[in-house]
C-alpha positions as a LaTeX table, in Angstrom:
\begin{tabular}{lrrr}
\hline
Residue & $x$ (\AA) & $y$ (\AA) & $z$ (\AA) \\
\hline
Met1 & $-120.72$ & $-117.33$ & 103.92 \\
Ala2 & $-121.89$ & $-120.23$ & 101.85 \\
Pro3 & $-120.27$ & $-123.66$ & 102.05 \\
Leu4 & $-120.84$ & $-126.10$ & 99.19 \\
Ser5 & $-120.95$ & $-129.80$ & 99.99 \\
Gln6 & $-122.28$ & $-133.23$ & 99.18 \\
Pro7 & $-125.56$ & $-134.11$ & 100.92 \\
Ala8 & $-125.93$ & $-136.75$ & 103.58 \\
Gly9 & $-125.82$ & $-140.28$ & 102.24 \\
Gly10 & $-122.88$ & $-139.78$ & 99.87 \\
Pro11 & $-122.53$ & $-141.59$ & 96.57 \\
Ala12 & $-124.33$ & $-144.81$ & 95.81 \\
Lys13 & $-122.38$ & $-148.01$ & 96.48 \\
Gly14 & $-120.15$ & $-149.01$ & 93.62 \\
Ser15 & $-120.05$ & $-145.54$ & 92.10 \\
Ser16 & $-117.70$ & $-142.64$ & 92.67 \\
Pro17 & $-118.55$ & $-139.27$ & 91.13 \\
Pro18 & $-115.78$ & $-136.94$ & 89.92 \\
Pro19 & $-114.26$ & $-134.73$ & 92.64 \\
Gly20 & $-116.67$ & $-131.97$ & 93.65 \\
Arg21 & $-119.55$ & $-133.46$ & 91.69 \\
Ala22 & $-122.66$ & $-135.03$ & 93.11 \\
Pro23 & $-123.70$ & $-138.50$ & 91.95 \\
Ala24 & $-126.63$ & $-138.75$ & 89.58 \\
Gly25 & $-129.88$ & $-137.70$ & 91.18 \\
Gln26 & $-128.19$ & $-135.87$ & 94.07 \\
Ser27 & $-127.01$ & $-132.30$ & 94.64 \\
Leu28 & $-124.07$ & $-130.73$ & 96.38 \\
Leu29 & $-124.92$ & $-128.64$ & 99.43 \\
Pro30 & $-123.62$ & $-125.08$ & 99.91 \\
Ala31 & $-124.09$ & $-123.66$ & 103.41 \\
Ala32 & $-124.25$ & $-119.88$ & 103.43 \\
Cys33 & $-123.47$ & $-117.43$ & 106.20 \\
Val34 & $-126.31$ & $-114.87$ & 106.21 \\
Pro35 & $-125.60$ & $-111.99$ & 108.63 \\
Gly36 & $-128.72$ & $-110.18$ & 107.45 \\
Ala37 & $-127.15$ & $-107.30$ & 105.55 \\
Ala38 & $-127.87$ & $-106.94$ & 101.85 \\
Pro39 & $-124.72$ & $-108.38$ & 100.22 \\
Ser40 & $-124.41$ & $-111.36$ & 102.56 \\
Gly41 & $-128.10$ & $-112.10$ & 102.37 \\
Leu42 & $-128.08$ & $-111.97$ & 98.58 \\
Val43 & $-125.12$ & $-114.27$ & 98.25 \\
Gln44 & $-127.64$ & $-117.09$ & 98.35 \\
Lys45 & $-130.00$ & $-115.85$ & 95.62 \\
Pro46 & $-130.89$ & $-118.80$ & 93.36 \\
Gly47 & $-132.07$ & $-118.47$ & 89.80 \\
Gln48 & $-130.65$ & $-118.85$ & 86.34 \\
Ser49 & $-131.16$ & $-115.28$ & 85.11 \\
Gln50 & $-127.56$ & $-114.35$ & 86.00 \\
Pro51 & $-124.46$ & $-116.08$ & 84.64 \\
Gly52 & $-122.54$ & $-118.41$ & 86.97 \\
Trp53 & $-123.28$ & $-117.66$ & 90.59 \\
Gly54 & $-124.82$ & $-114.29$ & 89.79 \\
Leu55 & $-125.97$ & $-113.01$ & 93.17 \\
Gly56 & $-124.83$ & $-116.13$ & 94.91 \\
Ser57 & $-126.88$ & $-118.62$ & 92.96 \\
Ala58 & $-125.10$ & $-121.96$ & 92.97 \\
Pro59 & $-124.18$ & $-123.66$ & 89.70 \\
Pro60 & $-126.71$ & $-126.25$ & 88.54 \\
Gly61 & $-126.61$ & $-129.33$ & 90.74 \\
Tyr62 & $-125.80$ & $-127.43$ & 93.93 \\
Gln63 & $-127.97$ & $-126.47$ & 96.86 \\
Val64 & $-127.48$ & $-123.69$ & 99.40 \\
Thr65 & $-127.93$ & $-123.66$ & 103.16 \\
Gly66 & $-128.08$ & $-120.37$ & 105.07 \\
Val67 & $-126.19$ & $-120.05$ & 108.36 \\
Phe68 & $-126.50$ & $-117.15$ & 110.81 \\
Met69 & $-123.64$ & $-116.51$ & 113.23 \\
Lys70 & $-124.29$ & $-114.92$ & 116.61 \\
Asn71 & $-121.10$ & $-113.52$ & 118.11 \\
Trp72 & $-122.36$ & $-110.95$ & 120.63 \\
Asp73 & $-125.31$ & $-111.31$ & 122.98 \\
Thr74 & $-125.73$ & $-108.19$ & 125.09 \\
Leu75 & $-128.20$ & $-105.35$ & 124.55 \\
Asp76 & $-127.34$ & $-102.01$ & 123.05 \\
Glu77 & $-127.87$ & $-98.70$ & 124.86 \\
Gln78 & $-131.58$ & $-98.72$ & 123.97 \\
Gly79 & $-132.07$ & $-102.22$ & 125.39 \\
Val80 & $-132.39$ & $-103.82$ & 121.94 \\
Cys81 & $-130.50$ & $-106.98$ & 121.02 \\
Ser82 & $-129.53$ & $-106.23$ & 117.42 \\
Ala83 & $-128.45$ & $-109.85$ & 116.88 \\
Asp84 & $-132.07$ & $-110.99$ & 117.24 \\
Lys85 & $-133.18$ & $-108.52$ & 114.56 \\
Asp86 & $-130.30$ & $-109.60$ & 112.31 \\
Cys87 & $-131.24$ & $-113.24$ & 112.79 \\
Glu88 & $-134.87$ & $-112.52$ & 111.95 \\
Asp89 & $-133.83$ & $-110.73$ & 108.74 \\
Ala90 & $-131.54$ & $-113.62$ & 107.79 \\
Tyr91 & $-134.33$ & $-116.13$ & 108.40 \\
Arg92 & $-136.71$ & $-114.11$ & 106.19 \\
Val93 & $-134.10$ & $-114.11$ & 103.40 \\
Cys94 & $-133.75$ & $-117.88$ & 103.61 \\
Gln95 & $-137.54$ & $-118.33$ & 103.68 \\
Lys96 & $-137.92$ & $-116.20$ & 100.58 \\
Leu97 & $-135.19$ & $-118.21$ & 98.84 \\
Asp98 & $-136.66$ & $-121.49$ & 100.09 \\
Ile99 & $-133.34$ & $-122.73$ & 101.47 \\
Pro100 & $-132.54$ & $-124.35$ & 104.85 \\
Phe101 & $-131.57$ & $-122.06$ & 107.72 \\
His102 & $-129.17$ & $-122.77$ & 110.59 \\
Gln103 & $-127.95$ & $-120.74$ & 113.57 \\
Val104 & $-124.59$ & $-121.08$ & 115.25 \\
Ser105 & $-123.19$ & $-119.22$ & 118.26 \\
Tyr106 & $-119.58$ & $-118.13$ & 118.61 \\
Val107 & $-120.12$ & $-115.73$ & 121.50 \\
Lys108 & $-117.42$ & $-117.39$ & 123.64 \\
Glu109 & $-114.95$ & $-117.65$ & 120.75 \\
Tyr110 & $-115.54$ & $-114.04$ & 119.74 \\
Trp111 & $-114.89$ & $-112.87$ & 123.30 \\
Asn112 & $-111.67$ & $-114.90$ & 123.59 \\
Glu113 & $-110.24$ & $-114.37$ & 120.12 \\
Val114 & $-111.45$ & $-110.89$ & 119.13 \\
Phe115 & $-112.88$ & $-108.81$ & 121.97 \\
Ser116 & $-110.19$ & $-109.65$ & 124.53 \\
Tyr117 & $-107.60$ & $-108.83$ & 121.87 \\
Leu118 & $-109.35$ & $-105.50$ & 121.23 \\
Leu119 & $-109.31$ & $-104.54$ & 124.93 \\
Asn120 & $-105.66$ & $-105.54$ & 125.32 \\
Glu121 & $-104.64$ & $-103.47$ & 122.30 \\
Tyr122 & $-106.43$ & $-100.41$ & 123.66 \\
Glu123 & $-104.71$ & $-100.84$ & 127.04 \\
Leu124 & $-101.35$ & $-100.88$ & 125.22 \\
Gly125 & $-102.21$ & $-97.56$ & 123.59 \\
Arg126 & $-102.87$ & $-99.00$ & 120.14 \\
Thr127 & $-106.00$ & $-98.79$ & 117.97 \\
Pro128 & $-107.08$ & $-102.32$ & 116.92 \\
Asn129 & $-109.05$ & $-103.46$ & 113.88 \\
Pro130 & $-111.58$ & $-106.04$ & 115.17 \\
Asp131 & $-113.06$ & $-106.64$ & 111.70 \\
Ile132 & $-109.81$ & $-108.10$ & 110.37 \\
Met133 & $-109.42$ & $-110.28$ & 113.47 \\
Cys134 & $-113.04$ & $-111.44$ & 113.31 \\
Asn135 & $-112.58$ & $-112.63$ & 109.74 \\
Lys136 & $-109.34$ & $-114.38$ & 110.66 \\
His137 & $-110.51$ & $-116.16$ & 113.81 \\
Ile138 & $-114.30$ & $-116.47$ & 113.54 \\
Lys139 & $-115.68$ & $-116.39$ & 109.99 \\
Phe140 & $-112.78$ & $-118.06$ & 108.20 \\
Asn141 & $-111.82$ & $-120.38$ & 111.03 \\
Tyr142 & $-114.60$ & $-121.50$ & 113.38 \\
Phe143 & $-117.41$ & $-121.01$ & 110.89 \\
Leu144 & $-115.44$ & $-122.50$ & 108.00 \\
His145 & $-114.68$ & $-125.66$ & 110.01 \\
Tyr146 & $-118.33$ & $-125.86$ & 111.11 \\
Ala147 & $-119.40$ & $-125.71$ & 107.47 \\
Leu148 & $-116.89$ & $-128.31$ & 106.31 \\
Asn149 & $-117.14$ & $-130.70$ & 109.26 \\
Asn150 & $-120.71$ & $-130.33$ & 110.55 \\
Leu151 & $-122.61$ & $-129.48$ & 107.38 \\
Gly152 & $-120.38$ & $-131.53$ & 105.10 \\
Ala153 & $-119.69$ & $-128.53$ & 102.89 \\
Asp154 & $-117.14$ & $-128.44$ & 100.11 \\
Ala155 & $-116.82$ & $-124.65$ & 100.20 \\
Val156 & $-118.27$ & $-121.51$ & 101.72 \\
Ala157 & $-119.56$ & $-118.40$ & 99.95 \\
Thr158 & $-119.59$ & $-114.93$ & 101.50 \\
Gly159 & $-120.92$ & $-111.54$ & 100.51 \\
His160 & $-117.51$ & $-109.87$ & 100.52 \\
Tyr161 & $-116.56$ & $-107.76$ & 97.51 \\
Ala162 & $-113.42$ & $-109.71$ & 96.65 \\
Arg163 & $-112.19$ & $-112.34$ & 94.19 \\
Thr164 & $-109.69$ & $-115.20$ & 94.11 \\
Ser165 & $-107.52$ & $-116.70$ & 91.39 \\
Leu166 & $-109.49$ & $-119.98$ & 91.56 \\
Glu167 & $-112.49$ & $-120.63$ & 89.36 \\
Asp168 & $-115.56$ & $-121.91$ & 91.23 \\
Glu169 & $-115.32$ & $-125.34$ & 89.63 \\
Glu170 & $-111.68$ & $-125.66$ & 90.71 \\
Ile171 & $-112.75$ & $-125.15$ & 94.32 \\
Phe172 & $-115.18$ & $-128.06$ & 94.13 \\
Gln173 & $-112.67$ & $-130.34$ & 92.48 \\
Gln174 & $-110.09$ & $-130.01$ & 95.25 \\
Lys175 & $-109.48$ & $-132.80$ & 97.69 \\
His176 & $-109.43$ & $-131.62$ & 101.29 \\
Ile177 & $-106.14$ & $-132.67$ & 102.91 \\
Lys178 & $-105.61$ & $-131.77$ & 106.54 \\
Arg179 & $-102.07$ & $-130.47$ & 106.84 \\
Pro180 & $-99.97$ & $-130.84$ & 110.01 \\
Gln181 & $-99.77$ & $-127.77$ & 112.21 \\
Gly182 & $-96.38$ & $-126.08$ & 112.42 \\
Leu183 & $-94.50$ & $-122.84$ & 112.07 \\
Phe184 & $-93.25$ & $-123.65$ & 108.59 \\
Arg185 & $-94.74$ & $-125.51$ & 105.66 \\
Asn186 & $-92.92$ & $-128.38$ & 103.93 \\
Arg187 & $-90.45$ & $-126.64$ & 101.60 \\
Phe188 & $-90.69$ & $-129.56$ & 99.13 \\
Glu189 & $-94.49$ & $-129.46$ & 99.04 \\
Val190 & $-95.73$ & $-128.47$ & 95.59 \\
Arg191 & $-98.61$ & $-126.01$ & 95.97 \\
Asn192 & $-100.14$ & $-123.46$ & 93.66 \\
Ala193 & $-101.06$ & $-120.67$ & 96.03 \\
Val194 & $-104.51$ & $-119.12$ & 95.62 \\
Lys195 & $-104.35$ & $-115.34$ & 95.22 \\
Leu196 & $-106.72$ & $-112.91$ & 96.91 \\
Leu197 & $-107.79$ & $-110.29$ & 94.33 \\
Gln198 & $-109.62$ & $-107.00$ & 94.65 \\
Gly199 & $-113.31$ & $-106.93$ & 93.77 \\
Ala200 & $-114.51$ & $-105.37$ & 90.52 \\
Asp201 & $-116.09$ & $-102.56$ & 92.55 \\
His202 & $-112.90$ & $-100.92$ & 93.83 \\
Leu203 & $-114.90$ & $-98.46$ & 95.93 \\
Lys204 & $-116.41$ & $-101.37$ & 97.89 \\
Asp205 & $-113.44$ & $-103.75$ & 97.67 \\
Gln206 & $-113.08$ & $-105.64$ & 100.97 \\
Thr207 & $-109.76$ & $-107.45$ & 100.55 \\
Phe208 & $-108.43$ & $-105.12$ & 103.27 \\
Phe209 & $-110.60$ & $-106.99$ & 105.81 \\
Leu210 & $-109.57$ & $-110.39$ & 104.41 \\
Ser211 & $-105.81$ & $-109.74$ & 104.52 \\
Gln212 & $-105.19$ & $-112.06$ & 107.51 \\
Ile213 & $-107.14$ & $-115.15$ & 106.41 \\
Ser214 & $-105.30$ & $-118.39$ & 105.77 \\
Gln215 & $-104.46$ & $-119.99$ & 102.44 \\
Asp216 & $-106.50$ & $-123.05$ & 103.40 \\
Ala217 & $-109.56$ & $-120.88$ & 104.08 \\
Leu218 & $-109.14$ & $-119.02$ & 100.80 \\
Arg219 & $-109.04$ & $-122.33$ & 98.92 \\
Arg220 & $-112.51$ & $-123.18$ & 100.27 \\
Thr221 & $-114.14$ & $-119.78$ & 99.76 \\
Ile222 & $-116.19$ & $-118.34$ & 96.91 \\
Phe223 & $-117.00$ & $-114.62$ & 96.61 \\
Pro224 & $-120.08$ & $-114.48$ & 94.34 \\
Leu225 & $-120.27$ & $-110.67$ & 94.49 \\
Gly226 & $-116.61$ & $-110.15$ & 93.58 \\
Gly227 & $-117.33$ & $-109.38$ & 89.94 \\
Leu228 & $-120.31$ & $-107.10$ & 90.63 \\
Thr229 & $-120.79$ & $-103.51$ & 91.74 \\
Lys230 & $-122.83$ & $-102.74$ & 94.84 \\
Asp231 & $-125.29$ & $-100.64$ & 92.84 \\
Phe232 & $-125.95$ & $-103.63$ & 90.58 \\
Val233 & $-126.42$ & $-105.90$ & 93.60 \\
Lys234 & $-128.98$ & $-103.50$ & 95.07 \\
Lys235 & $-130.79$ & $-103.29$ & 91.74 \\
Ile236 & $-131.16$ & $-107.07$ & 91.51 \\
Ala237 & $-132.15$ & $-107.22$ & 95.20 \\
Ala238 & $-134.97$ & $-104.77$ & 94.57 \\
Glu239 & $-136.13$ & $-106.73$ & 91.52 \\
His240 & $-136.37$ & $-109.88$ & 93.66 \\
Gly241 & $-138.28$ & $-108.20$ & 96.48 \\
Phe242 & $-135.61$ & $-107.99$ & 99.21 \\
His243 & $-136.90$ & $-104.59$ & 100.31 \\
His244 & $-136.55$ & $-105.28$ & 104.05 \\
Val245 & $-132.85$ & $-105.97$ & 103.54 \\
Leu246 & $-132.28$ & $-102.91$ & 101.38 \\
Lys247 & $-133.76$ & $-100.66$ & 104.07 \\
Arg248 & $-131.02$ & $-101.67$ & 106.49 \\
Lys249 & $-128.23$ & $-99.16$ & 107.02 \\
Glu250 & $-124.70$ & $-100.39$ & 106.40 \\
Ser251 & $-122.96$ & $-101.36$ & 109.63 \\
Met252 & $-120.25$ & $-98.87$ & 110.61 \\
Gly253 & $-119.59$ & $-100.01$ & 114.17 \\
Ile254 & $-117.39$ & $-102.66$ & 115.76 \\
Cys255 & $-117.67$ & $-106.03$ & 114.01 \\
Phe256 & $-120.76$ & $-107.89$ & 115.35 \\
Ile257 & $-121.16$ & $-105.38$ & 118.20 \\
Gly258 & $-122.50$ & $-102.50$ & 116.13 \\
Glu259 & $-122.57$ & $-98.74$ & 116.54 \\
Arg260 & $-122.24$ & $-97.58$ & 120.13 \\
Asn261 & $-121.26$ & $-94.60$ & 122.23 \\
Phe262 & $-117.61$ & $-95.57$ & 121.97 \\
Glu263 & $-116.38$ & $-93.89$ & 125.17 \\
Asn264 & $-119.17$ & $-95.26$ & 127.37 \\
Phe265 & $-118.82$ & $-98.72$ & 125.84 \\
Leu266 & $-115.06$ & $-98.99$ & 126.44 \\
Leu267 & $-115.38$ & $-97.62$ & 129.99 \\
Glu268 & $-117.67$ & $-100.58$ & 130.77 \\
Tyr269 & $-114.63$ & $-102.85$ & 130.34 \\
Leu270 & $-111.54$ & $-100.70$ & 131.01 \\
Glu271 & $-110.72$ & $-98.66$ & 134.12 \\
Pro272 & $-110.31$ & $-94.91$ & 133.51 \\
Arg273 & $-106.69$ & $-93.78$ & 133.44 \\
Pro274 & $-106.80$ & $-89.97$ & 133.63 \\
Gly275 & $-104.01$ & $-88.00$ & 131.98 \\
Asn276 & $-103.20$ & $-84.69$ & 130.34 \\
Phe277 & $-103.50$ & $-83.25$ & 126.87 \\
Val278 & $-100.10$ & $-81.71$ & 126.12 \\
Ser279 & $-99.23$ & $-79.36$ & 123.26 \\
Ile280 & $-96.65$ & $-80.94$ & 120.95 \\
Glu281 & $-95.26$ & $-77.46$ & 120.23 \\
Asp282 & $-94.46$ & $-76.13$ & 123.73 \\
Asn283 & $-95.21$ & $-79.05$ & 126.12 \\
Lys284 & $-97.87$ & $-77.02$ & 127.93 \\
Val285 & $-100.80$ & $-78.87$ & 129.54 \\
Ile286 & $-104.03$ & $-77.66$ & 127.90 \\
Gly287 & $-106.60$ & $-80.17$ & 129.21 \\
Thr288 & $-107.31$ & $-83.56$ & 130.77 \\
His289 & $-108.76$ & $-86.89$ & 129.56 \\
Lys290 & $-110.05$ & $-90.18$ & 131.02 \\
Gly291 & $-107.64$ & $-92.51$ & 129.26 \\
Cys292 & $-105.32$ & $-92.80$ & 126.27 \\
Phe293 & $-107.42$ & $-95.73$ & 124.98 \\
Leu294 & $-110.31$ & $-93.37$ & 124.26 \\
Tyr295 & $-108.35$ & $-91.55$ & 121.55 \\
Thr296 & $-106.61$ & $-92.49$ & 118.34 \\
Ile297 & $-104.05$ & $-90.69$ & 116.19 \\
Gly298 & $-105.65$ & $-88.01$ & 114.02 \\
Gln299 & $-108.80$ & $-87.73$ & 116.16 \\
Arg300 & $-110.02$ & $-84.35$ & 117.40 \\
Ala301 & $-109.38$ & $-83.95$ & 121.11 \\
Lys302 & $-112.21$ & $-82.98$ & 123.45 \\
Leu303 & $-110.93$ & $-79.72$ & 124.91 \\
Ser304 & $-113.34$ & $-77.30$ & 126.54 \\
Gly305 & $-112.78$ & $-73.58$ & 126.55 \\
Leu306 & $-110.55$ & $-73.49$ & 123.47 \\
Ser307 & $-111.72$ & $-71.84$ & 120.26 \\
Glu308 & $-109.38$ & $-73.76$ & 117.93 \\
Ala309 & $-109.53$ & $-77.48$ & 117.20 \\
Trp310 & $-106.67$ & $-79.66$ & 118.47 \\
Phe311 & $-105.83$ & $-83.13$ & 117.12 \\
Val312 & $-104.12$ & $-86.16$ & 118.66 \\
Val313 & $-100.63$ & $-86.68$ & 117.22 \\
Glu314 & $-99.00$ & $-89.03$ & 119.74 \\
Lys315 & $-99.77$ & $-91.01$ & 122.93 \\
Asp316 & $-97.54$ & $-91.92$ & 125.89 \\
Thr317 & $-99.22$ & $-94.71$ & 127.85 \\
Thr318 & $-96.52$ & $-94.64$ & 130.55 \\
Ser319 & $-97.10$ & $-91.02$ & 131.55 \\
Gly320 & $-100.72$ & $-90.91$ & 130.36 \\
Asn321 & $-99.99$ & $-87.86$ & 128.22 \\
Ile322 & $-101.75$ & $-87.37$ & 124.90 \\
Phe323 & $-99.85$ & $-84.95$ & 122.66 \\
Val324 & $-102.00$ & $-82.70$ & 120.50 \\
Ala325 & $-101.45$ & $-80.18$ & 117.71 \\
Pro326 & $-103.54$ & $-77.11$ & 116.74 \\
Ser327 & $-104.33$ & $-78.14$ & 113.15 \\
Thr328 & $-105.84$ & $-81.08$ & 111.32 \\
Asp329 & $-102.91$ & $-80.94$ & 108.88 \\
His330 & $-100.15$ & $-80.25$ & 111.40 \\
Pro331 & $-96.80$ & $-81.78$ & 110.32 \\
Ala332 & $-96.75$ & $-83.81$ & 113.56 \\
Leu333 & $-99.55$ & $-85.90$ & 112.03 \\
Tyr334 & $-97.51$ & $-86.93$ & 108.97 \\
Arg335 & $-95.00$ & $-89.79$ & 108.75 \\
Asp336 & $-93.49$ & $-91.87$ & 105.97 \\
Leu337 & $-91.98$ & $-94.80$ & 107.91 \\
Leu338 & $-93.45$ & $-97.65$ & 109.96 \\
Arg339 & $-92.64$ & $-101.16$ & 111.14 \\
Thr340 & $-95.03$ & $-104.09$ & 111.34 \\
Asn341 & $-95.04$ & $-107.27$ & 113.37 \\
Arg342 & $-94.46$ & $-110.55$ & 111.51 \\
Val343 & $-96.36$ & $-110.20$ & 108.24 \\
His344 & $-99.08$ & $-112.70$ & 107.35 \\
Trp345 & $-98.53$ & $-113.48$ & 103.65 \\
Ile346 & $-101.65$ & $-114.94$ & 102.06 \\
Ala347 & $-99.50$ & $-117.26$ & 99.94 \\
Glu348 & $-97.94$ & $-118.41$ & 103.26 \\
Glu349 & $-94.47$ & $-117.06$ & 102.52 \\
Pro350 & $-92.96$ & $-113.72$ & 101.49 \\
Pro351 & $-92.95$ & $-112.93$ & 97.75 \\
Ala352 & $-89.90$ & $-114.31$ & 95.92 \\
Glu353 & $-88.70$ & $-110.80$ & 95.05 \\
Leu354 & $-88.71$ & $-109.80$ & 98.72 \\
Ile355 & $-86.81$ & $-112.93$ & 99.76 \\
Arg356 & $-84.25$ & $-112.47$ & 97.00 \\
Asp357 & $-83.62$ & $-108.73$ & 97.27 \\
Lys358 & $-84.73$ & $-108.12$ & 100.89 \\
Met359 & $-86.64$ & $-105.17$ & 99.44 \\
Met360 & $-89.75$ & $-104.87$ & 97.25 \\
Glu361 & $-91.91$ & $-102.15$ & 95.79 \\
Cys362 & $-95.66$ & $-102.48$ & 96.33 \\
Thr363 & $-98.65$ & $-100.38$ & 97.34 \\
Phe364 & $-100.00$ & $-99.95$ & 100.86 \\
Arg365 & $-103.03$ & $-98.87$ & 102.83 \\
Phe366 & $-103.92$ & $-98.96$ & 106.54 \\
Gln367 & $-107.55$ & $-97.87$ & 106.19 \\
His368 & $-110.27$ & $-99.62$ & 104.20 \\
Gln369 & $-111.05$ & $-97.00$ & 101.57 \\
Met370 & $-107.89$ & $-94.90$ & 101.51 \\
Ala371 & $-106.06$ & $-94.60$ & 98.20 \\
Leu372 & $-103.22$ & $-97.07$ & 97.73 \\
Val373 & $-99.83$ & $-95.48$ & 98.41 \\
Pro374 & $-96.61$ & $-96.60$ & 96.65 \\
Ser375 & $-94.10$ & $-97.95$ & 99.17 \\
Met376 & $-90.90$ & $-99.92$ & 99.62 \\
Leu377 & $-90.80$ & $-102.93$ & 101.94 \\
Thr378 & $-87.60$ & $-103.98$ & 103.69 \\
Leu379 & $-87.68$ & $-107.53$ & 105.09 \\
Asn380 & $-86.20$ & $-108.21$ & 108.53 \\
Gln381 & $-84.88$ & $-111.59$ & 109.68 \\
Asp382 & $-87.80$ & $-112.08$ & 112.09 \\
Gly383 & $-90.41$ & $-111.72$ & 109.33 \\
Thr384 & $-91.34$ & $-108.14$ & 110.22 \\
Val385 & $-91.01$ & $-105.39$ & 107.60 \\
Trp386 & $-90.11$ & $-101.74$ & 107.50 \\
Val387 & $-92.45$ & $-99.80$ & 105.20 \\
Thr388 & $-91.10$ & $-96.64$ & 103.58 \\
Leu389 & $-93.76$ & $-94.56$ & 101.84 \\
Val390 & $-93.10$ & $-92.36$ & 98.82 \\
Lys391 & $-94.68$ & $-89.46$ & 100.70 \\
Pro392 & $-95.73$ & $-88.81$ & 104.30 \\
Ile393 & $-99.36$ & $-89.66$ & 105.03 \\
Arg394 & $-101.67$ & $-88.50$ & 107.80 \\
Ala395 & $-102.37$ & $-90.33$ & 111.04 \\
Leu396 & $-100.47$ & $-93.61$ & 110.69 \\
Thr397 & $-101.71$ & $-95.53$ & 113.70 \\
Pro398 & $-100.12$ & $-98.32$ & 115.78 \\
Gly399 & $-102.48$ & $-101.30$ & 116.07 \\
Gln400 & $-103.96$ & $-100.83$ & 112.62 \\
Phe401 & $-102.96$ & $-103.21$ & 109.84 \\
Ala402 & $-100.60$ & $-102.33$ & 107.01 \\
Val403 & $-102.09$ & $-104.15$ & 104.00 \\
Phe404 & $-99.94$ & $-104.70$ & 100.91 \\
Tyr405 & $-100.90$ & $-104.98$ & 97.24 \\
Lys406 & $-99.27$ & $-105.75$ & 93.88 \\
Gly407 & $-101.69$ & $-104.63$ & 91.21 \\
Asp408 & $-105.05$ & $-106.22$ & 92.03 \\
Glu409 & $-103.52$ & $-108.85$ & 94.31 \\
Cys410 & $-103.72$ & $-108.45$ & 98.08 \\
Leu411 & $-100.43$ & $-109.93$ & 99.34 \\
Gly412 & $-101.20$ & $-109.92$ & 103.08 \\
Ser413 & $-100.78$ & $-107.65$ & 106.07 \\
Gly414 & $-98.95$ & $-106.94$ & 109.30 \\
Lys415 & $-99.95$ & $-104.99$ & 112.39 \\
Ile416 & $-98.29$ & $-101.58$ & 112.75 \\
Ile417 & $-96.21$ & $-101.69$ & 115.94 \\
Arg418 & $-93.78$ & $-98.80$ & 115.50 \\
Leu419 & $-93.72$ & $-95.46$ & 113.70 \\
Gly420 & $-90.85$ & $-93.43$ & 112.30 \\
Pro421 & $-90.39$ & $-89.75$ & 113.21 \\
Ser422 & $-93.04$ & $-87.26$ & 112.16 \\
Val423 & $-92.42$ & $-84.51$ & 109.65 \\
Tyr424 & $-92.62$ & $-82.06$ & 112.56 \\
Thr425 & $-89.94$ & $-83.91$ & 114.53 \\
Leu426 & $-87.67$ & $-83.95$ & 111.48 \\
Gln427 & $-88.30$ & $-80.24$ & 110.91 \\
Gln428 & $-87.47$ & $-79.47$ & 114.54 \\
Gly429 & $-84.30$ & $-81.55$ & 114.32 \\
Lys430 & $-83.24$ & $-79.78$ & 111.14 \\
Ser431 & $-83.99$ & $-76.40$ & 112.70 \\
Arg432 & $-81.93$ & $-77.25$ & 115.81 \\
Glu433 & $-79.08$ & $-78.46$ & 113.59 \\
Gln434 & $-79.14$ & $-75.20$ & 111.64 \\
Asp435 & $-79.19$ & $-73.20$ & 114.90 \\
Ser436 & $-76.21$ & $-75.21$ & 116.20 \\
Arg437 & $-74.26$ & $-74.55$ & 113.00 \\
His438 & $-75.05$ & $-70.85$ & 113.24 \\
Val439 & $-73.86$ & $-70.70$ & 116.87 \\
Leu440 & $-70.70$ & $-72.63$ & 115.96 \\
Ala441 & $-69.97$ & $-70.26$ & 113.09 \\
Glu442 & $-70.34$ & $-67.26$ & 115.41 \\
Glu443 & $-67.97$ & $-68.82$ & 117.96 \\
Ile444 & $-65.40$ & $-69.49$ & 115.25 \\
Lys445 & $-65.58$ & $-65.86$ & 114.14 \\
Lys446 & $-64.81$ & $-64.73$ & 117.68 \\
Leu447 & $-61.71$ & $-66.91$ & 117.71 \\
Glu448 & $-60.37$ & $-65.62$ & 114.38 \\
Pro449 & $-57.59$ & $-62.95$ & 114.81 \\
Ala450 & $-58.45$ & $-59.40$ & 113.76 \\
Thr451 & $-56.83$ & $-58.29$ & 110.50 \\
\hline
\end{tabular}
């Protein structure tokens, strides 16, 4: 992330520069979060060869400060602390760019706000998304306030592939007004909500991970890479000599924890809760497991001695049973109905259409790169929504986030807390209904007098 702010000292006495502008002879200071990976590291790249921010270059008259966040401090399975290597890479980027470098630790906050949440969700039988929660609580909360309050920043810039409806200059011209905390905003307050928009590179678009951040955070954030493709970013990175960054593999593990042996890692923090694998078709026990939290819907079950692959279709945390089906495309894996918890709307309130009609068409996804699926939202009085999909999709998963879109705009998201019946359940119900009708018809025939 990169916050933009006025340097220490402020304006000269007797003069007051326009909002967001530095006084003559001074520069505004952007502080940038530099995790060490290519896009985030390049968000600071200065130089006038690219229009506007280009690869994160600040507009003329602005400076950039790099900030590295450390959120996890234990060693991986090979005894290597990846955070130290990330920090070293971030420092090298800042050295090459000749910008200041800061470190900040949110290890305690990450544990309390993200990791504890993750463990609790697994214990409840759900599959959490720590990346969304990390952005909400750490990057766009603790770090943002550090940038604004400690570094005196006017804004932050991150390497996410996303855009907003605000122009960069509009961000710097805003006056920061601390609003009172409360469940509801002032209904008479006149505000033009900032929209979160998909990045130009739809294959790398990261609005999914930003779907829980606050309106206030979005107003203070710039996404310099939002209008670029990742291939173009890598090309410019190579031209400017960031070869050590380009050699890094993209992180695919848990946010700030990295890639691990998932089962061994979770069993360091959660007690095993052995249970059975049960066939969804005949309720026969076909294997055992160490805990429901080690499996998610759609995952292949670890069953020894069986030639065919079985996949998780449902979990019962009370009994410890994990129900499985003998096909990756079994109808028990497909559903077209779900309910969320209270939805976080990025504009801070439900869309006008949804308030007016109690229903709204939009598109939906619950995984980062899945295709958007047309859906109908039904608003409940408690702020939750029912989501009805135009077609059943595979492996809808409680604990994941349902993220909603209208065109390029990301509207917000809600955590999936309940699923509708699977296609298999509906088929079974229909089959039983047909059998019952057939039996009834036969009984009626027996009662009819012979002619």
